[in-house]
């Protein structure tokens, strides 16, 4: 008979070099874990490509938005310019119809007939016309300019050196840079063959200074 030692149990044989219940640390637990580094790299490349596509699309949309905004600004400026032009044309047409009345007011003022209630009405009319941008031009003695003057009378004068407006028969009117009626004037030109007055004065001065020189 064999006697058993109390408290001692036989254990199954364990391969040497491996702790009980432990697995090798470097051994992959599954094929998926073994392939994870390569999968992460592929996923990173894919995300980078998607990000580049998003950036490209964003740049394209930003460019489209900027072009659209520029086109809108140009359109708004054209509309505002056209609106101002239409308004100016409408005002010019209205004031053109009032020019004969303003001419009558001017003649009445020149003859001393602008008195009483007629004077108040006339001045109110001129004030409203000025607020609408109407400007009167044309003065005696200014050089003749065919772009703003209309010569109705012509003469020669010895005291002018160039074609000059010597009388304003009807004043001209403009709105801004738009002339709605040229000034109707009488002009005078220098006498044909006559030396300009300035040249005569200069010649006389030279002669006087030359006569006083000592020999």
PDB file of C-alpha atoms in Angstrom:
ATOM      1  CA  UNK A   1       0.000   0.000   0.000  1.00  0.00           C
ATOM      2  CA  UNK A   2       1.160   3.472  -0.854  1.00  0.00           C
ATOM      3  CA  UNK A   3       0.820   6.302   1.564  1.00  0.00           C
ATOM      4  CA  UNK A   4      -0.274   9.789   0.288  1.00  0.00           C
ATOM      5  CA  UNK A   5       1.199  12.888   1.740  1.00  0.00           C
ATOM      6  CA  UNK A   6      -1.556  15.204   2.983  1.00  0.00           C
ATOM      7  CA  UNK A   7      -1.751  18.733   1.360  1.00  0.00           C
ATOM      8  CA  UNK A   8       0.218  17.889  -1.749  1.00  0.00           C
ATOM      9  CA  UNK A   9      -1.472  17.539  -5.072  1.00  0.00           C
ATOM     10  CA  UNK A  10       0.121  16.715  -8.312  1.00  0.00           C
ATOM     11  CA  UNK A  11      -0.049  19.426 -11.006  1.00  0.00           C
ATOM     12  CA  UNK A  12      -0.065  18.790 -14.687  1.00  0.00           C
ATOM     13  CA  UNK A  13       3.131  19.290 -16.537  1.00  0.00           C
ATOM     14  CA  UNK A  14       3.587  22.900 -17.806  1.00  0.00           C
ATOM     15  CA  UNK A  15       5.929  23.650 -20.694  1.00  0.00           C
ATOM     16  CA  UNK A  16       9.108  25.104 -19.421  1.00  0.00           C
ATOM     17  CA  UNK A  17       9.832  28.805 -20.081  1.00  0.00           C
ATOM     18  CA  UNK A  18       6.169  29.913 -20.082  1.00  0.00           C
ATOM     19  CA  UNK A  19       4.486  31.182 -16.942  1.00  0.00           C
ATOM     20  CA  UNK A  20       1.230  29.625 -15.908  1.00  0.00           C
ATOM     21  CA  UNK A  21      -1.794  31.113 -17.712  1.00  0.00           C
ATOM     22  CA  UNK A  22       0.347  33.679 -19.620  1.00  0.00           C
ATOM     23  CA  UNK A  23       0.449  34.247 -23.374  1.00  0.00           C
ATOM     24  CA  UNK A  24       3.371  35.599 -25.364  1.00  0.00           C
ATOM     25  CA  UNK A  25       3.215  39.365 -25.372  1.00  0.00           C
ATOM     26  CA  UNK A  26       4.469  39.844 -28.913  1.00  0.00           C
ATOM     27  CA  UNK A  27       2.127  37.394 -30.524  1.00  0.00           C
ATOM     28  CA  UNK A  28      -0.925  39.009 -32.166  1.00  0.00           C
ATOM     29  CA  UNK A  29      -4.199  37.899 -30.666  1.00  0.00           C
ATOM     30  CA  UNK A  30      -6.054  38.084 -34.045  1.00  0.00           C
ATOM     31  CA  UNK A  31      -5.388  38.683 -37.782  1.00  0.00           C
ATOM     32  CA  UNK A  32      -7.272  42.044 -37.574  1.00  0.00           C
ATOM     33  CA  UNK A  33      -4.824  43.379 -34.981  1.00  0.00           C
ATOM     34  CA  UNK A  34      -1.922  42.274 -37.133  1.00  0.00           C
ATOM     35  CA  UNK A  35      -3.260  44.269 -40.084  1.00  0.00           C
ATOM     36  CA  UNK A  36      -4.197  47.459 -38.095  1.00  0.00           C
ATOM     37  CA  UNK A  37      -1.064  49.574 -38.883  1.00  0.00           C
ATOM     38  CA  UNK A  38      -1.547  49.171 -42.621  1.00  0.00           C
ATOM     39  CA  UNK A  39      -5.266  49.891 -42.293  1.00  0.00           C
ATOM     40  CA  UNK A  40      -4.576  53.104 -40.374  1.00  0.00           C
ATOM     41  CA  UNK A  41      -2.197  54.312 -43.062  1.00  0.00           C
ATOM     42  CA  UNK A  42      -4.744  53.656 -45.831  1.00  0.00           C
ATOM     43  CA  UNK A  43      -7.449  55.420 -43.831  1.00  0.00           C
ATOM     44  CA  UNK A  44      -5.165  58.449 -43.291  1.00  0.00           C
ATOM     45  CA  UNK A  45      -4.436  58.682 -47.008  1.00  0.00           C
ATOM     46  CA  UNK A  46      -8.151  58.519 -47.768  1.00  0.00           C
ATOM     47  CA  UNK A  47      -8.978  61.243 -45.261  1.00  0.00           C
ATOM     48  CA  UNK A  48      -6.220  63.455 -46.666  1.00  0.00           C
ATOM     49  CA  UNK A  49      -7.591  63.041 -50.188  1.00  0.00           C
ATOM     50  CA  UNK A  50     -11.103  63.872 -49.001  1.00  0.00           C
ATOM     51  CA  UNK A  51      -9.775  66.953 -47.187  1.00  0.00           C
ATOM     52  CA  UNK A  52      -8.019  68.125 -50.364  1.00  0.00           C
ATOM     53  CA  UNK A  53     -11.251  67.682 -52.320  1.00  0.00           C
ATOM     54  CA  UNK A  54     -13.173  69.678 -49.722  1.00  0.00           C
ATOM     55  CA  UNK A  55     -10.569  72.450 -49.805  1.00  0.00           C
ATOM     56  CA  UNK A  56     -10.681  72.575 -53.609  1.00  0.00           C
ATOM     57  CA  UNK A  57     -14.477  72.738 -53.591  1.00  0.00           C
ATOM     58  CA  UNK A  58     -14.374  75.458 -50.923  1.00  0.00           C
ATOM     59  CA  UNK A  59     -11.934  77.541 -52.973  1.00  0.00           C
ATOM     60  CA  UNK A  60     -14.126  77.162 -56.048  1.00  0.00           C
ATOM     61  CA  UNK A  61     -17.259  78.187 -54.163  1.00  0.00           C
ATOM     62  CA  UNK A  62     -15.411  81.121 -52.596  1.00  0.00           C
ATOM     63  CA  UNK A  63     -14.295  82.275 -56.048  1.00  0.00           C
ATOM     64  CA  UNK A  64     -17.850  81.930 -57.362  1.00  0.00           C
ATOM     65  CA  UNK A  65     -19.148  83.969 -54.433  1.00  0.00           C
ATOM     66  CA  UNK A  66     -16.576  86.709 -54.982  1.00  0.00           C
ATOM     67  CA  UNK A  67     -17.401  86.912 -58.702  1.00  0.00           C
ATOM     68  CA  UNK A  68     -21.100  87.021 -57.914  1.00  0.00           C
ATOM     69  CA  UNK A  69     -20.563  89.787 -55.374  1.00  0.00           C
ATOM     70  CA  UNK A  70     -18.493  91.810 -57.873  1.00  0.00           C
ATOM     71  CA  UNK A  71     -21.165  91.379 -60.556  1.00  0.00           C
ATOM     72  CA  UNK A  72     -23.825  92.521 -58.097  1.00  0.00           C
ATOM     73  CA  UNK A  73     -21.822  95.599 -57.151  1.00  0.00           C
ATOM     74  CA  UNK A  74     -21.357  96.478 -60.836  1.00  0.00           C
ATOM     75  CA  UNK A  75     -25.062  95.925 -61.472  1.00  0.00           C
ATOM     76  CA  UNK A  76     -26.027  98.150 -58.554  1.00  0.00           C
ATOM     77  CA  UNK A  77     -23.712 100.909 -59.762  1.00  0.00           C
ATOM     78  CA  UNK A  78     -25.180 100.687 -63.271  1.00  0.00           C
ATOM     79  CA  UNK A  79     -28.703 100.865 -61.882  1.00  0.00           C
ATOM     80  CA  UNK A  80     -27.863 103.883 -59.723  1.00  0.00           C
ATOM     81  CA  UNK A  81     -26.148 105.601 -62.664  1.00  0.00           C
ATOM     82  CA  UNK A  82     -29.070 104.868 -64.989  1.00  0.00           C
ATOM     83  CA  UNK A  83     -31.525 106.070 -62.362  1.00  0.00           C
ATOM     84  CA  UNK A  84     -29.608 109.334 -61.956  1.00  0.00           C
ATOM     85  CA  UNK A  85     -29.459 109.784 -65.734  1.00  0.00           C
ATOM     86  CA  UNK A  86     -33.196 109.197 -66.123  1.00  0.00           C
ATOM     87  CA  UNK A  87     -33.898 111.664 -63.317  1.00  0.00           C
ATOM     88  CA  UNK A  88     -31.605 114.256 -64.875  1.00  0.00           C
ATOM     89  CA  UNK A  89     -33.271 113.858 -68.279  1.00  0.00           C
ATOM     90  CA  UNK A  90     -36.740 114.186 -66.745  1.00  0.00           C
ATOM     91  CA  UNK A  91     -35.747 117.301 -64.787  1.00  0.00           C
ATOM     92  CA  UNK A  92     -34.069 118.784 -67.863  1.00  0.00           C
ATOM     93  CA  UNK A  93     -37.239 118.247 -69.893  1.00  0.00           C
ATOM     94  CA  UNK A  94     -39.358 119.948 -67.249  1.00  0.00           C
ATOM     95  CA  UNK A  95     -37.028 122.915 -66.864  1.00  0.00           C
ATOM     96  CA  UNK A  96     -36.701 123.292 -70.634  1.00  0.00           C
ATOM     97  CA  UNK A  97     -40.434 124.012 -70.733  1.00  0.00           C
ATOM     98  CA  UNK A  98     -39.952 126.650 -68.015  1.00  0.00           C
ATOM     99  CA  UNK A  99     -37.146 128.531 -69.788  1.00  0.00           C
ATOM    100  CA  UNK A 100     -39.500 130.906 -71.684  1.00  0.00           C
ATOM    101  CA  UNK A 101     -41.116 131.823 -68.359  1.00  0.00           C
ATOM    102  CA  UNK A 102     -37.688 132.476 -66.822  1.00  0.00           C
ATOM    103  CA  UNK A 103     -36.815 134.617 -69.857  1.00  0.00           C
ATOM    104  CA  UNK A 104     -39.944 136.699 -69.260  1.00  0.00           C
ATOM    105  CA  UNK A 105     -38.989 137.057 -65.597  1.00  0.00           C
ATOM    106  CA  UNK A 106     -35.515 138.253 -66.607  1.00  0.00           C
ATOM    107  CA  UNK A 107     -36.866 140.816 -69.081  1.00  0.00           C
ATOM    108  CA  UNK A 108     -39.344 142.088 -66.494  1.00  0.00           C
ATOM    109  CA  UNK A 109     -36.489 142.481 -64.003  1.00  0.00           C
ATOM    110  CA  UNK A 110     -34.368 144.371 -66.548  1.00  0.00           C
ATOM    111  CA  UNK A 111     -37.237 146.800 -67.233  1.00  0.00           C
ATOM    112  CA  UNK A 112     -38.051 147.304 -63.552  1.00  0.00           C
ATOM    113  CA  UNK A 113     -41.418 145.582 -63.842  1.00  0.00           C
ATOM    114  CA  UNK A 114     -40.712 142.865 -61.298  1.00  0.00           C
ATOM    115  CA  UNK A 115     -42.677 144.294 -58.385  1.00  0.00           C
ATOM    116  CA  UNK A 116     -45.379 143.281 -55.923  1.00  0.00           C
ATOM    117  CA  UNK A 117     -46.836 139.812 -55.932  1.00  0.00           C
ATOM    118  CA  UNK A 118     -45.358 139.062 -59.355  1.00  0.00           C
ATOM    119  CA  UNK A 119     -41.884 139.557 -57.859  1.00  0.00           C
ATOM    120  CA  UNK A 120     -42.558 137.040 -55.069  1.00  0.00           C
ATOM    121  CA  UNK A 121     -43.890 134.452 -57.518  1.00  0.00           C
ATOM    122  CA  UNK A 122     -40.960 134.969 -59.876  1.00  0.00           C
ATOM    123  CA  UNK A 123     -38.394 134.634 -57.104  1.00  0.00           C
ATOM    124  CA  UNK A 124     -40.100 131.476 -55.803  1.00  0.00           C
ATOM    125  CA  UNK A 125     -39.990 130.009 -59.314  1.00  0.00           C
ATOM    126  CA  UNK A 126     -36.292 130.808 -59.669  1.00  0.00           C
ATOM    127  CA  UNK A 127     -35.597 129.287 -56.231  1.00  0.00           C
ATOM    128  CA  UNK A 128     -37.336 126.028 -57.143  1.00  0.00           C
ATOM    129  CA  UNK A 129     -35.477 125.878 -60.466  1.00  0.00           C
ATOM    130  CA  UNK A 130     -32.165 126.391 -58.668  1.00  0.00           C
ATOM    131  CA  UNK A 131     -32.976 123.584 -56.204  1.00  0.00           C
ATOM    132  CA  UNK A 132     -33.550 121.291 -59.178  1.00  0.00           C
ATOM    133  CA  UNK A 133     -30.007 122.078 -60.324  1.00  0.00           C
ATOM    134  CA  UNK A 134     -30.681 124.732 -62.972  1.00  0.00           C
ATOM    135  CA  UNK A 135     -27.728 127.088 -63.445  1.00  0.00           C
ATOM    136  CA  UNK A 136     -27.628 130.223 -65.578  1.00  0.00           C
ATOM    137  CA  UNK A 137     -24.501 131.165 -67.510  1.00  0.00           C
ATOM    138  CA  UNK A 138     -23.315 133.704 -70.056  1.00  0.00           C
ATOM    139  CA  UNK A 139     -21.611 137.042 -69.315  1.00  0.00           C
ATOM    140  CA  UNK A 140     -20.524 139.960 -71.429  1.00  0.00           C
ATOM    141  CA  UNK A 141     -16.810 140.082 -72.096  1.00  0.00           C
ATOM    142  CA  UNK A 142     -16.142 136.339 -71.855  1.00  0.00           C
ATOM    143  CA  UNK A 143     -14.481 134.545 -74.794  1.00  0.00           C
ATOM    144  CA  UNK A 144     -16.851 132.978 -77.295  1.00  0.00           C
ATOM    145  CA  UNK A 145     -17.124 129.197 -76.874  1.00  0.00           C
ATOM    146  CA  UNK A 146     -19.159 127.457 -79.591  1.00  0.00           C
ATOM    147  CA  UNK A 147     -19.929 124.565 -77.252  1.00  0.00           C
ATOM    148  CA  UNK A 148     -21.917 126.754 -74.858  1.00  0.00           C
ATOM    149  CA  UNK A 149     -22.615 129.916 -76.906  1.00  0.00           C
ATOM    150  CA  UNK A 150     -24.807 130.513 -79.934  1.00  0.00           C
ATOM    151  CA  UNK A 151     -23.821 133.599 -81.925  1.00  0.00           C
ATOM    152  CA  UNK A 152     -26.855 135.492 -83.254  1.00  0.00           C
ATOM    153  CA  UNK A 153     -25.072 138.731 -84.119  1.00  0.00           C
ATOM    154  CA  UNK A 154     -21.549 139.387 -85.394  1.00  0.00           C
ATOM    155  CA  UNK A 155     -19.415 142.505 -85.604  1.00  0.00           C
ATOM    156  CA  UNK A 156     -15.816 143.764 -85.523  1.00  0.00           C
ATOM    157  CA  UNK A 157     -14.287 145.780 -82.717  1.00  0.00           C
ATOM    158  CA  UNK A 158     -10.822 147.333 -82.383  1.00  0.00           C
ATOM    159  CA  UNK A 159     -10.605 146.719 -78.628  1.00  0.00           C
ATOM    160  CA  UNK A 160     -10.887 142.896 -78.633  1.00  0.00           C
ATOM    161  CA  UNK A 161      -8.059 140.426 -79.188  1.00  0.00           C
ATOM    162  CA  UNK A 162     -10.247 137.375 -79.766  1.00  0.00           C
ATOM    163  CA  UNK A 163     -13.840 136.516 -80.568  1.00  0.00           C
ATOM    164  CA  UNK A 164     -15.697 137.888 -77.564  1.00  0.00           C
ATOM    165  CA  UNK A 165     -19.276 137.915 -76.320  1.00  0.00           C
ATOM    166  CA  UNK A 166     -20.200 141.602 -76.251  1.00  0.00           C
ATOM    167  CA  UNK A 167     -23.913 141.183 -75.466  1.00  0.00           C
ATOM    168  CA  UNK A 168     -26.043 138.416 -73.920  1.00  0.00           C
ATOM    169  CA  UNK A 169     -29.304 138.224 -75.836  1.00  0.00           C
ATOM    170  CA  UNK A 170     -30.562 135.186 -73.904  1.00  0.00           C
ATOM    171  CA  UNK A 171     -28.769 133.538 -70.996  1.00  0.00           C
ATOM    172  CA  UNK A 172     -27.793 129.917 -71.221  1.00  0.00           C
ATOM    173  CA  UNK A 173     -28.868 127.232 -68.795  1.00  0.00           C
ATOM    174  CA  UNK A 174     -27.304 123.967 -67.685  1.00  0.00           C
ATOM    175  CA  UNK A 175     -27.950 121.161 -65.221  1.00  0.00           C
ATOM    176  CA  UNK A 176     -24.684 119.813 -63.919  1.00  0.00           C
ATOM    177  CA  UNK A 177     -22.560 119.230 -67.011  1.00  0.00           C
ATOM    178  CA  UNK A 178     -25.574 119.013 -69.330  1.00  0.00           C
ATOM    179  CA  UNK A 179     -26.316 122.175 -71.321  1.00  0.00           C
ATOM    180  CA  UNK A 180     -30.048 122.443 -71.922  1.00  0.00           C
ATOM    181  CA  UNK A 181     -29.806 125.739 -73.809  1.00  0.00           C
ATOM    182  CA  UNK A 182     -26.712 127.600 -75.039  1.00  0.00           C
ATOM    183  CA  UNK A 183     -26.316 131.280 -74.290  1.00  0.00           C
ATOM    184  CA  UNK A 184     -27.442 133.339 -77.285  1.00  0.00           C
ATOM    185  CA  UNK A 185     -24.993 136.155 -77.734  1.00  0.00           C
ATOM    186  CA  UNK A 186     -23.673 138.901 -79.955  1.00  0.00           C
ATOM    187  CA  UNK A 187     -19.991 138.488 -80.715  1.00  0.00           C
ATOM    188  CA  UNK A 188     -17.249 140.806 -81.879  1.00  0.00           C
ATOM    189  CA  UNK A 189     -14.003 139.905 -83.587  1.00  0.00           C
ATOM    190  CA  UNK A 190     -10.794 141.923 -83.955  1.00  0.00           C
ATOM    191  CA  UNK A 191     -10.635 144.231 -86.967  1.00  0.00           C
ATOM    192  CA  UNK A 192      -9.120 142.406 -89.978  1.00  0.00           C
ATOM    193  CA  UNK A 193      -5.465 143.371 -90.338  1.00  0.00           C
ATOM    194  CA  UNK A 194      -5.449 145.337 -87.090  1.00  0.00           C
ATOM    195  CA  UNK A 195      -2.696 144.611 -84.600  1.00  0.00           C
ATOM    196  CA  UNK A 196      -3.918 143.430 -81.203  1.00  0.00           C
ATOM    197  CA  UNK A 197      -4.172 146.168 -78.591  1.00  0.00           C
ATOM    198  CA  UNK A 198      -1.649 144.422 -76.359  1.00  0.00           C
ATOM    199  CA  UNK A 199       0.862 144.325 -79.202  1.00  0.00           C
ATOM    200  CA  UNK A 200       0.320 148.035 -79.854  1.00  0.00           C
ATOM    201  CA  UNK A 201       0.895 148.875 -76.215  1.00  0.00           C
ATOM    202  CA  UNK A 202       4.039 146.759 -76.123  1.00  0.00           C
ATOM    203  CA  UNK A 203       5.332 148.406 -79.294  1.00  0.00           C
ATOM    204  CA  UNK A 204       4.624 151.893 -77.912  1.00  0.00           C
ATOM    205  CA  UNK A 205       6.417 151.011 -74.691  1.00  0.00           C
ATOM    206  CA  UNK A 206       9.450 149.772 -76.612  1.00  0.00           C
ATOM    207  CA  UNK A 207       9.556 152.958 -78.673  1.00  0.00           C
ATOM    208  CA  UNK A 208       9.354 155.161 -75.584  1.00  0.00           C
ATOM    209  CA  UNK A 209      12.096 153.249 -73.808  1.00  0.00           C
ATOM    210  CA  UNK A 210      14.259 153.322 -76.952  1.00  0.00           C
ATOM    211  CA  UNK A 211      13.901 157.101 -77.327  1.00  0.00           C
ATOM    212  CA  UNK A 212      15.270 157.755 -73.863  1.00  0.00           C
ATOM    213  CA  UNK A 213      18.474 155.756 -74.310  1.00  0.00           C
ATOM    214  CA  UNK A 214      21.692 157.799 -74.271  1.00  0.00           C
ATOM    215  CA  UNK A 215      24.095 157.451 -77.193  1.00  0.00           C
TER     216      UNK A 215
END
